[in-house]
Short mmCIF file of C-alpha atoms in Angstrom, two decimals:
data_model
loop_
_atom_site.label_atom_id
_atom_site.label_comp_id
_atom_site.label_asym_id
_atom_site.label_seq_id
_atom_site.Cartn_x
_atom_site.Cartn_y
_atom_site.Cartn_z
CA MET A 13 -24.95 3.38 66.22
CA HIS A 14 -23.52 4.72 69.62
CA SER A 15 -20.69 6.00 71.30
CA LEU A 16 -17.82 4.60 72.24
CA ALA A 17 -18.53 5.19 76.06
CA ALA A 18 -21.86 3.54 75.76
CA TYR A 19 -20.05 0.23 73.68
CA ARG A 20 -17.91 0.40 76.84
CA LYS A 21 -20.23 0.22 79.63
CA TYR A 22 -22.78 -2.22 77.69
CA LEU A 23 -19.69 -4.70 77.13
CA ASP A 24 -18.34 -4.30 80.63
CA GLN A 25 -21.76 -5.05 81.88
CA GLY A 26 -21.80 -8.48 80.16
CA GLY A 27 -24.51 -6.91 77.84
CA PHE A 28 -23.03 -8.67 74.67
CA ASP A 29 -22.35 -12.29 76.31
CA GLN A 30 -25.52 -13.80 75.05
CA ILE A 31 -24.42 -12.47 71.18
CA PHE A 32 -20.89 -14.11 71.68
CA SER A 33 -22.33 -17.49 72.77
CA HIS A 34 -24.17 -17.45 69.54
CA ILE A 35 -21.96 -15.94 67.22
CA HIS A 36 -18.36 -17.36 68.84
CA SER A 37 -19.65 -20.02 71.14
CA SER A 38 -19.92 -19.73 74.83
CA ALA A 39 -16.40 -21.29 75.67
CA ARG A 40 -14.87 -18.28 73.82
CA ILE A 41 -16.68 -15.58 75.77
CA ASP A 42 -13.41 -14.31 77.15
CA ASP A 43 -11.70 -14.09 74.15
CA SER A 44 -14.70 -12.24 72.38
CA ARG A 45 -14.61 -9.63 75.11
CA ASP A 46 -10.93 -8.97 74.64
CA ARG A 47 -11.53 -8.66 70.97
CA MET A 48 -14.29 -6.10 71.28
CA SER A 49 -12.26 -4.41 73.92
CA SER A 50 -9.19 -3.94 71.78
CA LEU A 51 -11.59 -2.86 68.92
CA LEU A 52 -13.17 0.13 71.05
CA HIS A 53 -9.27 0.96 71.74
CA CYS A 54 -8.69 1.27 68.25
CA MET A 55 -11.19 3.52 67.22
CA LEU A 56 -10.56 5.92 69.66
CA GLU A 57 -7.07 6.36 69.60
CA ASN A 58 -7.24 6.57 65.48
CA PHE A 59 -10.89 7.96 64.81
CA GLY A 60 -11.71 9.69 67.85
CA ARG A 61 -15.07 9.79 69.53
CA ASN A 62 -17.23 9.07 66.83
CA ASN A 63 -20.72 7.15 66.89
CA ILE A 64 -19.84 3.48 65.97
CA CYS A 65 -21.26 0.23 65.34
CA PHE A 66 -19.96 -3.47 65.15
CA ALA A 67 -20.40 -6.11 62.33
CA SER A 68 -19.80 -9.63 62.09
CA ALA A 69 -18.89 -11.97 59.47
CA PRO A 70 -18.20 -15.76 59.42
CA GLY A 71 -15.76 -18.20 58.04
CA ARG A 72 -17.48 -21.20 56.24
CA THR A 73 -17.00 -25.22 56.24
CA GLU A 74 -17.68 -27.57 53.06
CA MET A 75 -19.70 -30.38 54.30
CA GLY A 76 -20.20 -31.77 50.76
CA GLY A 77 -20.08 -30.50 47.37
CA ASN A 78 -16.04 -30.32 46.82
CA HIS A 79 -15.96 -28.62 43.92
CA THR A 80 -19.22 -28.55 42.23
CA ASP A 81 -20.53 -25.29 42.75
CA HIS A 82 -18.61 -23.73 39.81
CA ASN A 83 -20.27 -26.34 37.58
CA HIS A 84 -23.77 -25.79 38.51
CA GLY A 85 -24.07 -27.96 41.12
CA HIS A 86 -24.83 -29.15 44.60
CA VAL A 87 -23.01 -28.17 48.15
CA LEU A 88 -23.32 -28.39 51.57
CA ALA A 89 -21.56 -25.57 53.84
CA ALA A 90 -22.00 -23.75 56.65
CA ALA A 91 -20.91 -21.00 58.41
CA VAL A 92 -18.88 -21.46 61.58
CA ASN A 93 -17.72 -19.60 64.91
CA LEU A 94 -14.63 -17.97 63.57
CA ASP A 95 -15.29 -14.70 62.09
CA CYS A 96 -14.05 -11.18 61.01
CA LEU A 97 -15.01 -8.47 63.82
CA ALA A 98 -15.14 -4.71 63.02
CA ALA A 99 -15.72 -1.45 64.58
CA PHE A 100 -16.94 1.13 62.24
CA SER A 101 -18.11 4.64 61.71
CA LYS A 102 -18.99 6.71 59.31
CA ALA A 103 -16.71 8.87 56.87
CA GLU A 104 -16.77 11.47 54.12
CA ASN A 105 -15.81 11.86 50.64
CA ASN A 106 -15.57 7.59 49.98
CA LYS A 107 -12.71 7.38 51.69
CA VAL A 108 -12.34 3.95 53.33
CA THR A 109 -9.63 3.55 55.75
CA ILE A 110 -9.30 0.00 57.58
CA LEU A 111 -7.24 -0.81 60.50
CA SER A 112 -6.32 -4.70 61.56
CA GLU A 113 -3.72 -5.67 63.53
CA GLY A 114 -1.11 -7.44 62.03
CA TYR A 115 -1.51 -6.02 58.69
CA ASN A 116 -0.34 -2.59 56.89
CA PRO A 117 -3.35 -0.36 56.90
CA ILE A 118 -5.69 0.36 54.01
CA ASN A 119 -6.41 3.45 52.69
CA ILE A 120 -8.54 3.91 49.25
CA ASP A 121 -10.71 6.14 47.65
CA ILE A 122 -14.05 4.28 46.54
CA SER A 123 -15.46 7.11 44.15
CA ASP A 124 -13.53 4.76 41.36
CA THR A 125 -14.60 1.23 41.43
CA ALA A 126 -13.32 0.15 38.29
CA PRO A 127 -10.51 -2.86 38.74
CA ARG A 128 -7.05 -1.99 39.06
CA LYS A 129 -4.36 -4.43 38.12
CA GLU A 130 -1.79 -3.19 40.88
CA GLU A 131 -4.31 -3.96 43.35
CA GLU A 132 -4.92 -7.92 42.33
CA GLU A 133 -4.93 -10.33 45.22
CA THR A 134 -4.98 -7.38 47.89
CA SER A 135 -7.30 -6.21 50.64
CA ALA A 136 -8.19 -2.96 48.68
CA ALA A 137 -8.86 -4.89 45.72
CA ILE A 138 -11.60 -6.57 47.73
CA ILE A 139 -12.91 -3.59 49.17
CA ARG A 140 -13.00 -1.69 46.12
CA GLY A 141 -14.87 -4.65 44.22
CA VAL A 142 -17.55 -4.86 47.13
CA ALA A 143 -18.36 -1.46 46.37
CA ASP A 144 -18.37 -1.96 42.69
CA GLY A 145 -20.73 -4.94 43.16
CA PHE A 146 -22.72 -3.04 45.32
CA ARG A 147 -22.97 -0.43 42.63
CA LYS A 148 -23.92 -2.70 39.81
CA GLN A 149 -26.96 -3.67 41.75
CA GLY A 150 -28.06 -0.40 42.16
CA LEU A 151 -26.71 -0.14 45.93
CA LYS A 152 -25.31 2.65 47.73
CA THR A 153 -21.86 2.93 49.09
CA GLY A 154 -19.94 5.53 50.78
CA GLY A 155 -17.22 6.12 53.04
CA PHE A 156 -16.06 4.45 56.58
CA ASN A 157 -13.58 4.07 58.83
CA ALA A 158 -13.27 0.50 60.30
CA CYS A 159 -10.84 -1.57 63.07
CA VAL A 160 -11.00 -4.93 61.95
CA ASN A 161 -10.30 -8.21 63.84
CA SER A 162 -10.16 -11.98 62.36
CA SER A 163 -10.01 -15.04 64.25
CA ILE A 164 -9.99 -16.83 61.06
CA PRO A 165 -6.41 -18.00 60.51
CA ALA A 166 -5.05 -17.26 57.48
CA GLY A 167 -4.53 -20.12 54.74
CA ALA A 168 -7.05 -22.42 57.16
CA GLY A 169 -9.03 -23.29 54.17
CA LEU A 170 -11.87 -21.73 56.38
CA SER A 171 -12.56 -18.61 53.92
CA SER A 172 -11.18 -15.42 55.87
CA SER A 173 -11.18 -13.84 52.29
CA ALA A 174 -14.93 -14.09 51.85
CA ALA A 175 -15.49 -13.50 55.57
CA PHE A 176 -13.91 -9.95 54.79
CA GLU A 177 -15.65 -9.53 51.55
CA VAL A 178 -19.11 -10.24 53.41
CA LEU A 179 -18.01 -7.75 56.39
CA THR A 180 -17.62 -5.13 54.09
CA GLY A 181 -20.90 -5.74 52.15
CA ARG A 182 -22.50 -5.64 55.44
CA ILE A 183 -21.16 -2.28 56.41
CA PHE A 184 -22.32 -0.82 53.25
CA SER A 185 -25.68 -2.29 54.09
CA TYR A 186 -25.87 -0.52 57.60
CA LEU A 187 -24.14 2.65 56.83
CA TYR A 188 -25.86 3.35 53.84
CA ASN A 189 -28.49 1.35 52.41
CA GLU A 190 -30.58 1.15 56.08
CA ARG A 191 -29.71 -2.63 56.63
CA THR A 192 -31.97 -3.63 53.55
CA VAL A 193 -29.38 -5.57 51.24
CA SER A 194 -30.45 -8.80 51.29
CA SER A 195 -27.79 -11.77 51.85
CA LEU A 196 -27.71 -12.87 47.95
CA GLU A 197 -26.66 -9.38 46.91
CA ILE A 198 -24.06 -9.03 49.37
CA ALA A 199 -22.76 -12.58 48.48
CA ASN A 200 -23.38 -11.49 44.81
CA ALA A 201 -20.90 -8.16 45.35
CA ALA A 202 -18.56 -10.35 47.52
CA LYS A 203 -18.10 -12.96 44.74
CA HIS A 204 -17.50 -9.90 42.23
CA ALA A 205 -15.05 -8.61 44.44
CA GLU A 206 -12.66 -11.94 44.55
CA ASN A 207 -13.27 -12.98 40.92
CA ILE A 208 -13.23 -9.54 39.01
CA HIS A 209 -10.94 -7.60 41.54
CA PHE A 210 -9.07 -10.12 43.56
CA ASN A 211 -8.22 -12.06 40.17
CA LYS A 212 -9.47 -15.36 41.90
CA PRO A 213 -11.29 -17.82 39.79
CA CYS A 214 -13.21 -19.36 42.92
CA GLY A 215 -16.43 -20.36 42.99
CA PHE A 216 -19.81 -19.01 45.04
CA MET A 217 -19.87 -21.17 48.11
CA ASP A 218 -17.73 -19.28 50.34
CA GLN A 219 -19.48 -16.08 49.76
CA MET A 220 -23.33 -17.61 50.23
CA ALA A 221 -22.09 -19.71 53.26
CA SER A 222 -20.55 -16.70 55.13
CA SER A 223 -23.31 -14.33 54.24
CA TYR A 224 -26.74 -16.21 54.91
CA GLU A 225 -25.18 -18.26 57.86
CA GLY A 226 -26.43 -21.70 59.77
CA ILE A 227 -26.30 -25.10 57.86
CA LEU A 228 -27.06 -24.66 53.82
CA SER A 229 -27.97 -26.77 50.72
CA ILE A 230 -27.34 -24.67 48.10
CA ASP A 231 -28.15 -25.41 44.19
CA PHE A 232 -26.23 -23.68 42.10
CA SER A 233 -28.45 -24.32 38.98
CA ASP A 234 -28.96 -20.88 38.25
CA PRO A 235 -25.56 -19.52 39.36
CA THR A 236 -26.76 -15.69 39.75
CA ASN A 237 -29.85 -16.89 42.00
CA PRO A 238 -29.08 -20.11 43.95
CA GLY A 239 -31.63 -21.91 45.51
CA VAL A 240 -30.91 -22.05 49.29
CA THR A 241 -32.62 -24.62 51.60
CA ARG A 242 -31.75 -24.53 55.08
CA VAL A 243 -30.97 -27.60 56.98
CA ASN A 244 -31.81 -28.13 60.47
CA PRO A 245 -30.15 -31.23 61.92
CA GLY A 246 -32.77 -33.86 63.26
CA PHE A 247 -31.39 -35.00 66.06
CA ASN A 248 -32.88 -35.93 69.35
CA THR A 249 -30.94 -33.57 71.73
CA ASP A 250 -31.71 -31.10 74.47
CA ASN A 251 -27.84 -29.55 74.19
CA ILE A 252 -26.12 -28.50 70.60
CA SER A 253 -23.72 -26.29 72.22
CA HIS A 254 -21.37 -29.12 72.70
CA GLY A 255 -19.97 -31.20 69.84
CA PHE A 256 -21.65 -31.70 66.67
CA TYR A 257 -25.34 -30.92 67.69
CA GLY A 258 -24.81 -33.41 70.75
CA THR A 259 -24.28 -36.17 68.25
CA GLY A 260 -21.12 -37.48 70.28
CA TYR A 261 -18.89 -35.92 67.54
CA ARG A 262 -16.74 -32.85 67.67
CA LEU A 263 -16.25 -31.05 64.26
CA CYS A 264 -12.79 -29.37 63.28
CA VAL A 265 -10.59 -29.07 60.53
CA ILE A 266 -6.62 -29.79 60.69
CA ASP A 267 -4.21 -27.07 59.31
CA THR A 268 -1.61 -28.90 57.71
CA GLY A 269 0.29 -26.28 56.77
CA GLY A 270 1.47 -24.82 53.16
CA SER A 271 0.97 -22.06 50.84
CA HIS A 272 -1.88 -21.27 48.72
CA ALA A 273 0.14 -18.79 47.00
CA ASP A 274 1.11 -20.76 44.08
CA LEU A 275 -1.90 -22.77 43.32
CA THR A 276 -4.00 -20.95 41.28
CA PRO A 277 -3.36 -22.68 38.69
CA ASP A 278 -4.45 -26.38 40.11
CA TYR A 279 -7.32 -24.70 41.49
CA ALA A 280 -8.42 -23.09 37.87
CA ALA A 281 -7.49 -26.24 36.35
CA ILE A 282 -10.41 -27.89 37.64
CA PRO A 283 -13.15 -26.08 36.38
CA GLU A 284 -11.51 -25.55 33.19
CA GLU A 285 -10.92 -29.51 32.36
CA MET A 286 -14.52 -29.92 33.67
CA PHE A 287 -15.65 -27.40 31.03
CA LEU A 288 -13.99 -28.62 28.26
CA ALA A 289 -14.82 -32.44 29.08
CA ALA A 290 -18.62 -31.30 29.52
CA LYS A 291 -18.06 -29.43 25.96
CA CYS A 292 -17.30 -32.56 24.14
CA CYS A 293 -20.60 -33.76 25.31
CA GLY A 294 -22.17 -30.67 23.82
CA HIS A 295 -23.00 -29.13 27.09
CA ASP A 296 -21.44 -25.81 28.71
CA GLN A 297 -20.47 -27.26 32.24
CA ALA A 298 -20.87 -30.81 33.71
CA LYS A 299 -24.40 -30.06 35.28
CA GLY A 300 -27.00 -32.25 33.76
CA LEU A 301 -24.52 -34.67 32.29
CA THR A 302 -25.36 -38.35 32.60
CA MET A 303 -23.02 -41.28 33.07
CA ASN A 304 -24.11 -42.51 29.58
CA GLN A 305 -23.07 -39.32 27.95
CA ILE A 306 -19.56 -39.15 29.32
CA LEU A 307 -18.99 -42.82 28.44
CA LYS A 308 -20.64 -42.31 24.88
CA ASN A 309 -17.78 -39.25 24.68
CA ILE A 310 -15.09 -40.66 26.75
CA ASP A 311 -12.67 -40.89 23.32
CA ARG A 312 -13.32 -37.49 22.66
CA ILE A 313 -12.87 -36.32 26.21
CA ARG A 314 -9.61 -37.93 26.66
CA GLU A 315 -8.17 -36.24 23.49
CA ALA A 316 -9.16 -33.29 23.96
CA ALA A 317 -9.02 -32.57 27.92
CA GLY A 318 -7.14 -36.18 29.40
CA ASP A 319 -7.85 -39.00 31.34
CA ARG A 320 -7.90 -36.74 34.42
CA ALA A 321 -11.25 -34.62 32.94
CA VAL A 322 -13.31 -37.90 32.22
CA LEU A 323 -12.26 -38.70 36.07
CA ARG A 324 -13.10 -35.05 37.36
CA LEU A 325 -16.51 -35.52 35.63
CA PHE A 326 -17.27 -38.79 37.42
CA HIS A 327 -16.29 -36.86 40.85
CA PHE A 328 -18.86 -34.17 39.43
CA LEU A 329 -21.44 -36.59 39.16
CA TRP A 330 -21.40 -38.93 42.04
CA GLU A 331 -20.28 -35.76 44.76
CA ASP A 332 -23.37 -33.36 43.17
CA LYS A 333 -26.12 -35.73 44.29
CA ARG A 334 -24.14 -37.26 47.20
CA ALA A 335 -24.51 -33.40 48.59
CA LEU A 336 -28.18 -33.70 48.20
CA LYS A 337 -27.96 -37.11 50.42
CA GLN A 338 -25.88 -35.75 53.21
CA ALA A 339 -28.40 -32.91 53.36
CA GLU A 340 -31.20 -35.43 53.90
CA ALA A 341 -28.97 -37.46 56.52
CA LEU A 342 -28.79 -34.50 58.58
CA GLN A 343 -32.29 -33.39 58.51
CA GLY A 344 -32.93 -36.71 58.83
CA GLY A 345 -31.02 -37.20 62.05
CA ASP A 346 -29.08 -40.18 60.49
CA MET A 347 -25.54 -39.28 61.94
CA ASP A 348 -24.13 -43.08 60.49
CA GLU A 349 -25.35 -42.12 56.95
CA PHE A 350 -24.10 -38.46 56.90
CA LEU A 351 -20.43 -40.06 58.21
CA ARG A 352 -20.14 -42.60 55.34
CA LEU A 353 -21.21 -39.88 52.93
CA VAL A 354 -18.39 -37.85 54.60
CA ALA A 355 -16.07 -40.61 53.71
CA GLU A 356 -17.43 -41.09 50.03
CA SER A 357 -16.72 -37.76 49.36
CA GLY A 358 -13.18 -37.97 51.02
CA HIS A 359 -12.17 -41.25 48.38
CA SER A 360 -13.60 -39.16 45.42
CA SER A 361 -11.85 -35.88 46.02
CA SER A 362 -8.39 -38.05 46.27
CA ASP A 363 -9.15 -40.68 43.72
CA LEU A 364 -10.67 -38.83 41.09
CA LEU A 365 -11.19 -35.04 41.85
CA GLN A 366 -7.05 -35.36 42.85
CA ASN A 367 -7.01 -32.16 44.76
CA CYS A 368 -5.36 -33.45 47.89
CA TYR A 369 -1.44 -32.05 46.94
CA SER A 370 -0.08 -30.26 43.72
CA PRO A 371 1.30 -32.45 40.87
CA THR A 372 3.90 -29.73 40.53
CA THR A 373 5.08 -30.76 44.20
CA PRO A 374 4.41 -34.42 44.62
CA LYS A 375 7.05 -34.47 47.87
CA ARG A 376 4.69 -32.45 49.74
CA GLN A 377 1.86 -34.25 49.98
CA PRO A 378 0.27 -33.37 53.85
CA ILE A 379 -3.84 -33.45 52.83
CA PRO A 380 -3.02 -37.04 52.00
CA LEU A 381 -0.60 -37.57 55.33
CA ALA A 382 -3.45 -36.20 57.62
CA LEU A 383 -6.36 -38.21 56.29
CA THR A 384 -4.30 -41.38 56.45
CA LEU A 385 -3.05 -40.38 60.23
CA THR A 386 -6.95 -39.82 60.91
CA GLU A 387 -7.75 -43.27 59.30
CA LEU A 388 -5.18 -44.93 61.69
CA ILE A 389 -5.72 -43.08 64.80
CA LEU A 390 -9.52 -42.97 65.01
CA GLY A 391 -10.84 -46.05 63.01
CA SER A 392 -14.50 -46.38 63.10
CA HIS A 393 -14.33 -43.49 65.73
CA GLY A 394 -14.42 -40.59 62.92
CA VAL A 395 -14.09 -39.76 59.48
CA ALA A 396 -11.76 -36.88 57.59
CA ARG A 397 -11.97 -35.50 53.99
CA VAL A 398 -9.79 -32.83 51.87
CA HIS A 399 -11.80 -29.52 52.83
CA GLY A 400 -12.16 -26.69 50.50
CA GLY A 401 -10.47 -25.95 47.35
CA GLY A 402 -7.52 -28.55 48.22
CA PHE A 403 -3.91 -29.05 47.27
CA ALA A 404 -2.56 -27.50 50.34
CA GLY A 405 -3.96 -26.42 53.55
CA THR A 406 -6.84 -28.47 55.72
CA VAL A 407 -8.78 -31.72 55.72
CA GLN A 408 -11.82 -31.78 57.97
CA ALA A 409 -12.62 -34.12 60.60
CA TYR A 410 -15.75 -35.67 62.56
CA VAL A 411 -14.16 -37.18 65.78
CA HIS A 412 -15.60 -38.63 68.60
CA GLU A 413 -15.72 -37.09 71.74
CA SER A 414 -14.28 -40.27 73.19
CA ASP A 415 -10.86 -39.65 71.06
CA PHE A 416 -10.93 -36.02 70.45
CA THR A 417 -8.45 -35.28 72.93
CA ARG A 418 -5.98 -38.39 71.73
CA TYR A 419 -6.64 -37.04 68.39
CA CYS A 420 -5.64 -33.74 68.79
CA HIS A 421 -2.48 -34.32 70.46
CA SER A 422 -1.37 -36.79 67.66
CA MET A 423 -2.20 -34.50 65.12
CA GLU A 424 -0.26 -31.73 66.64
CA LYS A 425 2.88 -33.85 66.97
CA VAL A 426 2.79 -33.83 63.09
CA PHE A 427 1.21 -30.90 61.93
CA GLY A 428 2.11 -28.15 65.16
CA LEU A 429 0.65 -26.71 68.01
CA ASP A 430 -2.99 -25.44 67.65
CA SER A 431 -3.18 -26.93 64.11
CA VAL A 432 -6.73 -28.72 65.14
CA ILE A 433 -9.16 -26.04 65.06
CA GLU A 434 -12.66 -27.19 66.61
CA LEU A 435 -15.51 -25.31 65.12
CA SER A 436 -19.21 -24.63 65.98
CA ILE A 437 -22.10 -23.92 63.48
CA ARG A 438 -23.12 -20.34 63.48
CA GLN A 439 -26.87 -19.63 63.03
CA PRO A 440 -28.14 -16.49 61.25
CA GLY A 441 -28.34 -13.50 63.11
CA ASN A 442 -26.80 -10.94 64.87
CA GLU A 443 -24.84 -9.84 61.79
CA PHE A 444 -24.66 -5.89 63.74
CA LEU A 445 -23.73 -6.25 67.60
CA ASP A 446 -25.47 -2.75 68.13
CA ILE A 447 -26.91 -1.52 72.09
CA PRO A 448 -30.57 -2.04 72.15
CA GLU A 449 -32.69 1.02 71.73
CA ASN A 450 -34.21 1.03 75.08
CA ARG A 451 -30.36 1.29 76.90
CA THR A 452 -29.57 4.66 78.28
CA GLU A 453 -26.27 6.12 77.59
CA SER A 454 -23.91 7.38 80.05
#
């Protein structure tokens, strides 16, 4: 850790520019400098001249495996260049104070980390939950002060909550565990916080992608210790800073609007129906089922769980295999095959999984509208699919560079200014933005 003055000097000298280009992209360096400068001012104004450090945790994009993680399947996910960035310092007596522009201050005592009903769906629940997850794994926690700035749009399907959870875990790792806490341990604590304390029945993909970073093929056959394979796209290019690995396509998500606040029952129904349908086939989850087993027990499934549950099992079987094929296509540098599989995934989510709009509000269908408009605008020059949990929020699109500007203008006319969010993949490393020890302080 270093003084505020040392951070200010190193920032002004451009010392963090290379790190900024790696984690936020070279196009965002000025914004990155402004964010760090603002956080330094926040720390000085609110917590004095204590020694500090910076931590960053990225949002994520789901590239394949829509709603497969909770049934022990495969997913393809990646960390992105939008993140939660924090300046932090140590505090005494297990007191955690977090200040974030646009949000109420968080002040909690983590001496007691038991879940609290009144904290559900709050940031306080996340902090207490991550601390609880650390302690349950035999790891240390303690108080800290932090100023946080997030570039992840809330509700845009890029997992701002998972990034905040991982950020909290990284701060505990830095201050109290000598930076030795593994990516899996942080992800486990983050999921514990989301499921038990925040009370959201999510899977494990978001926390894994944020904690590990890069592009990941994840096997959730053992949900407590998922298998992680890094995917290094095999495209022949000398410049991967522009577009999607220099393939001629750009990766983006389109925020179609709509709140996730009332959608928890829709999200929860997907794993619940899959679990119930699997039990009709003698399994505890969809993983391991075959098409023959489903067809043999289809009458029983329809009676117990309904027709939609059958369709959702079909989706799981094909999507689970498709996520692996997508990873293979990227690794082999076959963009045409990758995009074909992305299109397949999108149609499966829409037709079988049925998570593109909520059945409770059938007149509100911004995701199907965005998908249809993408097909009309791009034709063969791009492909889109529902992104993440679905029902509201975002679609993901791969758009040919020649059509990207036109596509952005067309989509923003419908969904609003800045609704198209271009992404780049964040590679592992640079979790902490510290000053090299050989730099002298002023």
